PDB file of C-alpha atoms and ligand atoms in Angstrom:
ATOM      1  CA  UNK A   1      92.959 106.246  54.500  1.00 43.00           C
ATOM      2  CA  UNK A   2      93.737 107.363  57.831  1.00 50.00           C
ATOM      3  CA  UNK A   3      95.196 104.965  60.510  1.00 66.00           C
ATOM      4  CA  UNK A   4      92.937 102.755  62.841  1.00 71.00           C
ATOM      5  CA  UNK A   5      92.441 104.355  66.143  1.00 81.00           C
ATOM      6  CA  UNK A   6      92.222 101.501  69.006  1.00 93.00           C
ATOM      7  CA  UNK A   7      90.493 103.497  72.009  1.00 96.00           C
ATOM      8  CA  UNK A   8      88.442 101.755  75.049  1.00 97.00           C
ATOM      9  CA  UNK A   9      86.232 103.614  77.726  1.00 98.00           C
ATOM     10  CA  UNK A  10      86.488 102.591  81.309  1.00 98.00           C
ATOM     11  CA  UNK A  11      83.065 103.605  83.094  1.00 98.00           C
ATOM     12  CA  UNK A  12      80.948 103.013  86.145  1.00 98.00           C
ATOM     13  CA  UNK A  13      79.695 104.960  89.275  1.00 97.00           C
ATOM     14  CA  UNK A  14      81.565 107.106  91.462  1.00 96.00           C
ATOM     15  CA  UNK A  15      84.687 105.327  93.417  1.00 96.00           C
ATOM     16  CA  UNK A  16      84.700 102.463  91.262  1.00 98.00           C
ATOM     17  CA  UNK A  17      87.748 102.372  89.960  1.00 98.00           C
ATOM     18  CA  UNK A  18      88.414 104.141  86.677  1.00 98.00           C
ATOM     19  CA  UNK A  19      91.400 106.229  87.451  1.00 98.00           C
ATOM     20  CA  UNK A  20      92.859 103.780  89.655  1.00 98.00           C
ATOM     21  CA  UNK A  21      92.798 100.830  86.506  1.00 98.00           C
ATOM     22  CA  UNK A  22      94.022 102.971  83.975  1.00 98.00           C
ATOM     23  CA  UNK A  23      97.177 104.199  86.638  1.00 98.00           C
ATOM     24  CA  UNK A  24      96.941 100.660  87.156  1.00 97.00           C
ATOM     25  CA  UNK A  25      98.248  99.918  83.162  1.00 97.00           C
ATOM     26  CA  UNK A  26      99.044 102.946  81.617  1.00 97.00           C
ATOM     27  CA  UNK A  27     102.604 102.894  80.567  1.00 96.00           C
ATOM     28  CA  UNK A  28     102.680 106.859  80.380  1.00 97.00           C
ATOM     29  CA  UNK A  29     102.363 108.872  83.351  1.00 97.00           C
ATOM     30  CA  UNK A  30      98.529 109.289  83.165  1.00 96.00           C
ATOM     31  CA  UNK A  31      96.689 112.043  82.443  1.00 96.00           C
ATOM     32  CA  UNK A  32      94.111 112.772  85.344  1.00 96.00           C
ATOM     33  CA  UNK A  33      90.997 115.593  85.913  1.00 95.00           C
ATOM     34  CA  UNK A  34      90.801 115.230  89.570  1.00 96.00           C
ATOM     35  CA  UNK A  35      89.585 117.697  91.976  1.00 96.00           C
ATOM     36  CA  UNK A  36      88.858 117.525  95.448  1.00 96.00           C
ATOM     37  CA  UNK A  37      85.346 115.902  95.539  1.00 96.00           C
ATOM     38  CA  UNK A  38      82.939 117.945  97.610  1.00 95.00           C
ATOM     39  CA  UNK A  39      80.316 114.666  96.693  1.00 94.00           C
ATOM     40  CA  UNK A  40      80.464 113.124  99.795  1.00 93.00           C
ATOM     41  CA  UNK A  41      77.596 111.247  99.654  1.00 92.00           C
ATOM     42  CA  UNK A  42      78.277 109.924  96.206  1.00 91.00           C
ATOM     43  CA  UNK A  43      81.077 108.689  97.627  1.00 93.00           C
ATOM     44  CA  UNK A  44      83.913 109.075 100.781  1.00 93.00           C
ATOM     45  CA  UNK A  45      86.849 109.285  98.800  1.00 96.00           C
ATOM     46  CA  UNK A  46      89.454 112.363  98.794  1.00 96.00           C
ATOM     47  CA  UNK A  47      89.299 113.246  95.093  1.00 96.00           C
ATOM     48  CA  UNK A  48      86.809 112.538  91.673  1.00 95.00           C
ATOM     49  CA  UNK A  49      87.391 113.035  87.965  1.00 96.00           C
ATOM     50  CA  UNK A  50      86.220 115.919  86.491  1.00 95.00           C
ATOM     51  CA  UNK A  51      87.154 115.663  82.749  1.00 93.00           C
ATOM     52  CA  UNK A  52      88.744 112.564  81.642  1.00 95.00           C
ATOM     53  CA  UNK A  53      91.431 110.409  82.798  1.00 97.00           C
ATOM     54  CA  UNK A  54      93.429 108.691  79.575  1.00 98.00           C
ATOM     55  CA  UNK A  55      96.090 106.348  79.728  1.00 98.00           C
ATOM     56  CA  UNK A  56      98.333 103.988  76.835  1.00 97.00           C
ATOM     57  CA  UNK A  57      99.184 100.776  76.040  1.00 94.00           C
ATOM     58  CA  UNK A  58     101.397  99.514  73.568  1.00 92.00           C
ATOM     59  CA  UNK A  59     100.116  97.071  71.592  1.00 88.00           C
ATOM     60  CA  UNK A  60     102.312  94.050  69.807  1.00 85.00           C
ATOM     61  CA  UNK A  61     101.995  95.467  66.487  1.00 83.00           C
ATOM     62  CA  UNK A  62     103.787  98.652  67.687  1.00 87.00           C
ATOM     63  CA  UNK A  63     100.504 100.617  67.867  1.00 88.00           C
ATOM     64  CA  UNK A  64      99.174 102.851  70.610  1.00 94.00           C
ATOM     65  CA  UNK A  65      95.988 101.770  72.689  1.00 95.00           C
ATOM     66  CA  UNK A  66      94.410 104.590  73.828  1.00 97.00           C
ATOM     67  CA  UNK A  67      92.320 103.973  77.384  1.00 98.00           C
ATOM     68  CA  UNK A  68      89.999 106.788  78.345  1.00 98.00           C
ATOM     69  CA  UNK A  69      88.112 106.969  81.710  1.00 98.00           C
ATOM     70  CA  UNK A  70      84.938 108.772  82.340  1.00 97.00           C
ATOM     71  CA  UNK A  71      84.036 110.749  85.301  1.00 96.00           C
ATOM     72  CA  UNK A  72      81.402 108.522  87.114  1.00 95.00           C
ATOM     73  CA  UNK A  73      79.306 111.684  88.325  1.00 95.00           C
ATOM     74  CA  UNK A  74      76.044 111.814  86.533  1.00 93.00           C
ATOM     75  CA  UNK A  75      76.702 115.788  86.228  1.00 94.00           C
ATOM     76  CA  UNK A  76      79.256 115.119  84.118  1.00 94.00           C
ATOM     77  CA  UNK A  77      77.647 113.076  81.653  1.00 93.00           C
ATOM     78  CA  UNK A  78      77.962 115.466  78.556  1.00 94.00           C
ATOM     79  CA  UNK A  79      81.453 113.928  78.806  1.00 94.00           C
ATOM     80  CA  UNK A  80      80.146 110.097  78.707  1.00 95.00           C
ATOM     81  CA  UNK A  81      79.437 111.042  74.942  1.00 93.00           C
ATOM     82  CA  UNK A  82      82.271 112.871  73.916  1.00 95.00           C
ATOM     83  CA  UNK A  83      84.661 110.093  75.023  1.00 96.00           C
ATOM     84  CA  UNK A  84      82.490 107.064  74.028  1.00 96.00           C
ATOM     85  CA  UNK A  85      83.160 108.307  70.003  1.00 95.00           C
ATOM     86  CA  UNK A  86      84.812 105.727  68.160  1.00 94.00           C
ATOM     87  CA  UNK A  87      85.474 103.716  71.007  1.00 96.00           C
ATOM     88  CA  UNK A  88      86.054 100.094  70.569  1.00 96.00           C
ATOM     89  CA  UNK A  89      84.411  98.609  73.905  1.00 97.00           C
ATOM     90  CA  UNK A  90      83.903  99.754  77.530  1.00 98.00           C
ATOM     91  CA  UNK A  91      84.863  98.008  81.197  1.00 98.00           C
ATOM     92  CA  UNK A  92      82.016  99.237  82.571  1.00 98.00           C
ATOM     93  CA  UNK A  93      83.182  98.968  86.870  1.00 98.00           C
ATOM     94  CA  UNK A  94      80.964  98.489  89.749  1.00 98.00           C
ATOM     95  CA  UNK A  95      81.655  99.070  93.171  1.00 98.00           C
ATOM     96  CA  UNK A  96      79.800  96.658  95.378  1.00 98.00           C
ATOM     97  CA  UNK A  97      79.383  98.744  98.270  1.00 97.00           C
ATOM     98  CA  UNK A  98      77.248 101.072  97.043  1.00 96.00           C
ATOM     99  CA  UNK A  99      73.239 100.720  98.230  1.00 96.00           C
ATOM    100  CA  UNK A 100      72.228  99.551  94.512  1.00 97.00           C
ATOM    101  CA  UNK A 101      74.945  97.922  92.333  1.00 98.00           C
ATOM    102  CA  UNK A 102      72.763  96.311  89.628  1.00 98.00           C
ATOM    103  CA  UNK A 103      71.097  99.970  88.849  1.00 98.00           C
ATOM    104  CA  UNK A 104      74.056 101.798  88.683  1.00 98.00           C
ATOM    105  CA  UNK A 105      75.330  98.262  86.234  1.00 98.00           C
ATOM    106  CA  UNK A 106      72.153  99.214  84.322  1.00 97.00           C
ATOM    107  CA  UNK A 107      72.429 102.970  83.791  1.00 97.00           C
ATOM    108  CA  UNK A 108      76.557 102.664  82.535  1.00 97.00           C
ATOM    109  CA  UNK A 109      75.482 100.086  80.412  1.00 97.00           C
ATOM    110  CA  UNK A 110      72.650 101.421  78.830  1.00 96.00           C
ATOM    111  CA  UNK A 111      74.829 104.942  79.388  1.00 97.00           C
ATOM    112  CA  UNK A 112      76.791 103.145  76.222  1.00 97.00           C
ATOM    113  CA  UNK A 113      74.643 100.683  74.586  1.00 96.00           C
ATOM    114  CA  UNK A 114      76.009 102.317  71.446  1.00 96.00           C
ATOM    115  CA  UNK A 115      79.231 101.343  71.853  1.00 96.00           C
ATOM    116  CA  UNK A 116      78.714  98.114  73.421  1.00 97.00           C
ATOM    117  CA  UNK A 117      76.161  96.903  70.944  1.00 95.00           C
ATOM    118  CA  UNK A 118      74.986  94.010  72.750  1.00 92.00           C
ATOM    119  CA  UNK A 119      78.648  92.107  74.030  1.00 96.00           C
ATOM    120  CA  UNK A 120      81.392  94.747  73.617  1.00 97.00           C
ATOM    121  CA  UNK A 121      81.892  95.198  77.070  1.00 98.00           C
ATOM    122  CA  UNK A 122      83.481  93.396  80.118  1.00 98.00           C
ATOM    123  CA  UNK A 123      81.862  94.188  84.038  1.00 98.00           C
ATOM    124  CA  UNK A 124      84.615  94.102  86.559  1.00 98.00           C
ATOM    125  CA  UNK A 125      82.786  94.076  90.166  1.00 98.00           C
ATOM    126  CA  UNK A 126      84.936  95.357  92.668  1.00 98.00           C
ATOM    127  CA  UNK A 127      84.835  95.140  96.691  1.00 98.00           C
ATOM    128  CA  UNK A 128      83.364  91.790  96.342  1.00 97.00           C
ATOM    129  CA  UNK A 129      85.467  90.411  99.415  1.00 97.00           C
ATOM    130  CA  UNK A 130      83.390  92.422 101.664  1.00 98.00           C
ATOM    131  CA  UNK A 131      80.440  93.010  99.699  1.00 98.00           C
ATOM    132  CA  UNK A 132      79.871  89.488  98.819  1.00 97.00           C
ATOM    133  CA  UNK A 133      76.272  90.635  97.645  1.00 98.00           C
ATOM    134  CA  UNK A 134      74.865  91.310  95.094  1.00 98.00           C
ATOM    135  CA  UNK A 135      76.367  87.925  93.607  1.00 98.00           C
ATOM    136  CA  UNK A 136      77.845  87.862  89.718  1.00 98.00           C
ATOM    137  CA  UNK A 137      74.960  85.190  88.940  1.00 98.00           C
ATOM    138  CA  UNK A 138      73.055  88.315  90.040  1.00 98.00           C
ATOM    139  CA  UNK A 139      75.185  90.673  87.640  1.00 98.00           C
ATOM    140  CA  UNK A 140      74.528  87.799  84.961  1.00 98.00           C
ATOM    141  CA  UNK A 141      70.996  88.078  85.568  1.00 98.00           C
ATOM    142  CA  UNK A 142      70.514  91.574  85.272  1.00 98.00           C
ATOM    143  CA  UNK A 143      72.708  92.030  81.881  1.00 97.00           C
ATOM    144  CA  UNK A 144      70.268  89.411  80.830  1.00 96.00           C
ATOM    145  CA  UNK A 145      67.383  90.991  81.515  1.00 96.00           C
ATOM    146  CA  UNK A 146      68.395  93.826  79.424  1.00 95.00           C
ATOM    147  CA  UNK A 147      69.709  91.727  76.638  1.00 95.00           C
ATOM    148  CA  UNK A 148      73.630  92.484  76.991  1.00 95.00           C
ATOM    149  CA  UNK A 149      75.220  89.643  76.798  1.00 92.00           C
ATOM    150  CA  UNK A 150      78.910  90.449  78.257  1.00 97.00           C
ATOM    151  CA  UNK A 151      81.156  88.421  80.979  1.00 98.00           C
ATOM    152  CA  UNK A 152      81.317  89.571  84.946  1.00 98.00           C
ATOM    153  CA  UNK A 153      84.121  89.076  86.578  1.00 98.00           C
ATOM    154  CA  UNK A 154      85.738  90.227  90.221  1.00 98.00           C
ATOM    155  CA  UNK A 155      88.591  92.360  90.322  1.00 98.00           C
ATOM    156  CA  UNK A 156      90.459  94.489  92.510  1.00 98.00           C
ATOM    157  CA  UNK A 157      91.308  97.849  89.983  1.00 98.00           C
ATOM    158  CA  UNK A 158      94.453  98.324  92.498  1.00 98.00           C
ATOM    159  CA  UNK A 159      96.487  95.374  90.778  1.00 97.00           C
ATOM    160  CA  UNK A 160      97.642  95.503  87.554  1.00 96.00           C
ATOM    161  CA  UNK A 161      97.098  91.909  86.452  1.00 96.00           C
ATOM    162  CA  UNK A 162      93.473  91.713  87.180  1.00 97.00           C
ATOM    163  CA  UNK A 163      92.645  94.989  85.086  1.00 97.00           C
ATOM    164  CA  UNK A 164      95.072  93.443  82.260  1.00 95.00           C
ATOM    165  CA  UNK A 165      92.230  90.591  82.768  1.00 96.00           C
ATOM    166  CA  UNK A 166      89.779  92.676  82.228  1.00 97.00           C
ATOM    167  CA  UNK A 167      91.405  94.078  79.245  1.00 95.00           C
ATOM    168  CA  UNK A 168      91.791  90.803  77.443  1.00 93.00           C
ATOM    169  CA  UNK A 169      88.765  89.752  77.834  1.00 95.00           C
ATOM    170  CA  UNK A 170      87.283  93.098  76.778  1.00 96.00           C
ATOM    171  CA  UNK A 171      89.781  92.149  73.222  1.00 93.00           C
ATOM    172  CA  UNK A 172      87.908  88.465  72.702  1.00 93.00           C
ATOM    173  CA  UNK A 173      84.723  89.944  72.878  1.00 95.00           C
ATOM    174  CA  UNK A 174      85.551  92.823  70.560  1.00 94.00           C
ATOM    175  CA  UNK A 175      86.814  90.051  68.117  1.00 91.00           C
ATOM    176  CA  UNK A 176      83.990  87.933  68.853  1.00 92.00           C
ATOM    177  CA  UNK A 177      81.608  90.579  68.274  1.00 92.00           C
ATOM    178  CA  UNK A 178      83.268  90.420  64.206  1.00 86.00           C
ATOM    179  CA  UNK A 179      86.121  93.272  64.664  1.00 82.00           C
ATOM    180  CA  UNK A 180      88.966  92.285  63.178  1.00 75.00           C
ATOM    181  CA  UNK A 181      90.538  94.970  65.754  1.00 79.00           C
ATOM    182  CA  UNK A 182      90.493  92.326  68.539  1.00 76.00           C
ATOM    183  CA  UNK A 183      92.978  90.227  67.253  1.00 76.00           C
ATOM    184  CA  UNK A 184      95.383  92.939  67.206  1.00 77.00           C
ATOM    185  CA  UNK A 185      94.340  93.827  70.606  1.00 81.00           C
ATOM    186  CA  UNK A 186      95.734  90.635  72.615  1.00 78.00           C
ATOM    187  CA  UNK A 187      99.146  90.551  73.599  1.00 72.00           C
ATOM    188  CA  UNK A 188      99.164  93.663  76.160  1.00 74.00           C
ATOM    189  CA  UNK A 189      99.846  91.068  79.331  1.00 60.00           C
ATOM    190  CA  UNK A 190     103.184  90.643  77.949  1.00 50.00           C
ATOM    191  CA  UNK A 191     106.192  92.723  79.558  1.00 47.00           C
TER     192      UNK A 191
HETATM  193  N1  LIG B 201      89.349  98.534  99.885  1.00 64.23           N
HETATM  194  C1  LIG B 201      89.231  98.521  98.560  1.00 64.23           C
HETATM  195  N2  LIG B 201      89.441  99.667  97.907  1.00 64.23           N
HETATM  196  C2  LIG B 201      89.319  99.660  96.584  1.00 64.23           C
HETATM  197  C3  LIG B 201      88.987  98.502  95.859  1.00 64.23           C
HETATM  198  N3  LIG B 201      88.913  98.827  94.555  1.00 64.23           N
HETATM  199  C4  LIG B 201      89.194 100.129  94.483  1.00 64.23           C
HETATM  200  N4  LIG B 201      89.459 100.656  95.691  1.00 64.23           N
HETATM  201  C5  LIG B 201      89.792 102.054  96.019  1.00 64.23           C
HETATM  202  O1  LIG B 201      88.657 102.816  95.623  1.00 64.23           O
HETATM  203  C6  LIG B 201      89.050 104.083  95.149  1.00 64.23           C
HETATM  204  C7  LIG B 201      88.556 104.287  93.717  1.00 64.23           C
HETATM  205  O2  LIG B 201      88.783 105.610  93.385  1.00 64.23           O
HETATM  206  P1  LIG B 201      88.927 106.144  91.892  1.00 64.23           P
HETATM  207  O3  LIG B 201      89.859 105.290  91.108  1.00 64.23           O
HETATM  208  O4  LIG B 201      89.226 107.602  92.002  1.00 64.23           O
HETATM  209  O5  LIG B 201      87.447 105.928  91.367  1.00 64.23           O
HETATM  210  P2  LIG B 201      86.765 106.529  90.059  1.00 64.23           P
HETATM  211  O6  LIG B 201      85.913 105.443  89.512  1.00 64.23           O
HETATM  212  O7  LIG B 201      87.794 107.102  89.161  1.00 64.23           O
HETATM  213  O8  LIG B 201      85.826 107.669  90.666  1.00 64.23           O
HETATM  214  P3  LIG B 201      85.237 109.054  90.014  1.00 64.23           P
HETATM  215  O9  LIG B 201      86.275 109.624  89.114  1.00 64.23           O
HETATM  216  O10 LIG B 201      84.988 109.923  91.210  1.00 64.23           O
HETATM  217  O11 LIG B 201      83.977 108.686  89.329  1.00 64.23           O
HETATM  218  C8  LIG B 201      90.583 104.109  95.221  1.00 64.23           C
HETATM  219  O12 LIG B 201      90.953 104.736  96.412  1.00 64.23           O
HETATM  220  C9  LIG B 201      90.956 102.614  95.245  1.00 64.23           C
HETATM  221  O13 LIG B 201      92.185 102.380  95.896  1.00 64.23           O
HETATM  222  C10 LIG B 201      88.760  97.278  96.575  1.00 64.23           C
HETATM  223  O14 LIG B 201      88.464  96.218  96.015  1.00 64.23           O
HETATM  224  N5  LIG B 201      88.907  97.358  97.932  1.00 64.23           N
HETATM  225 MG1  LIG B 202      87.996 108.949  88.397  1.00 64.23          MG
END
């Protein structure tokens, strides 16, 4: 029988965060698609991923967790398939700047319903400090409404200890959700 593969997919629009949090706690040097984005209007930033980003953790039992991050582009969305295969659960990250948070909440969930299958997921709302709206009760609100029942949370993808947050909560909700994967999941936090 072959070996367990433990894999999570970080998604969400454009500038969110997804190759920043996986820099953020990969212990390899990570493995990026960017080119220079000519998207402006999707979003202001320099670069944007292409192909995949994919980072690792090591996990206490020895073995490798594999983190794979989507490009947030919707013309790159043959991709959200290919890399949602045999994943485990998503952090699905918003960036609450943009002009309509909750939708683009709703289309990267629903992007990956089959993977999440109701709770495996964790949302990690970003630029919250100056974007204090749309509120989580808000984000709460809107999983609700489309029956996902997963926790929302603020985080700032730039430091490592609130995506290792993210991370572990993503792991209790995997093991909630029946997977005896989660358990072996927790444990990452630790140098
Ligand atoms: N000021 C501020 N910047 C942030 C915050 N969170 C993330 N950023 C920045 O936002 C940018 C996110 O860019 P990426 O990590 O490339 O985003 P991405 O989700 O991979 O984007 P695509 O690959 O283009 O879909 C980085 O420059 C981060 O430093 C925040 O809370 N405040
Ligand atoms: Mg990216």
């Amino acid at each position: 029988m072959s070996e367990r593969e433990y894999k999570l997919i970080f998604t969400g629009s454009m500038g969110a965060g997804k190759t920043t949090a996986i820099a953020a706690v990969s212990e390899i040097a990570p493995v990026r698609t960017e080119v220079r984005n000519t998207d402006l209007a999707g979003h202001a930033k320099a670069t944007t991923t292409t192909g995949l980003d994919y980072g690792e953790v090591t996990l206490p039992s020895g073995q490798v967790l594999r983190l794979f991050g989507t490009p947030g582009q919707t013309r790159f969305q043959f991709m959200w398939d290919i890399l949602g295969r045999g994943a485990l659960g998503v952090v699905v990250l918003v960036d609450n700047s943009r002009p309509d948070p909750l939708a683009d909440l709703r289309d990267y969930v629903q992007a990956f319903s089959g993977v999440i299958g109701g709770s495996r997921a964790v949302v990690g709302v970003g630029r919250c400090d100056t974007h204090p709206w749309p509120t989580l009760d808000d984000y709460d609100g809107a999983l609700r409404d489309i029956g996902i029942n997963v926790p929302v949370i603020s985080t700032d993808v730039r430091e490592r200890e609130q995506v290792i947050t993210l991370l572990d909560i993503l792991f209790y909700q995997i093991e909630a959700a029946g997977d005896v994967a989660g358990q072996a999941l927790h444990g990452v936090s630790s140098p």
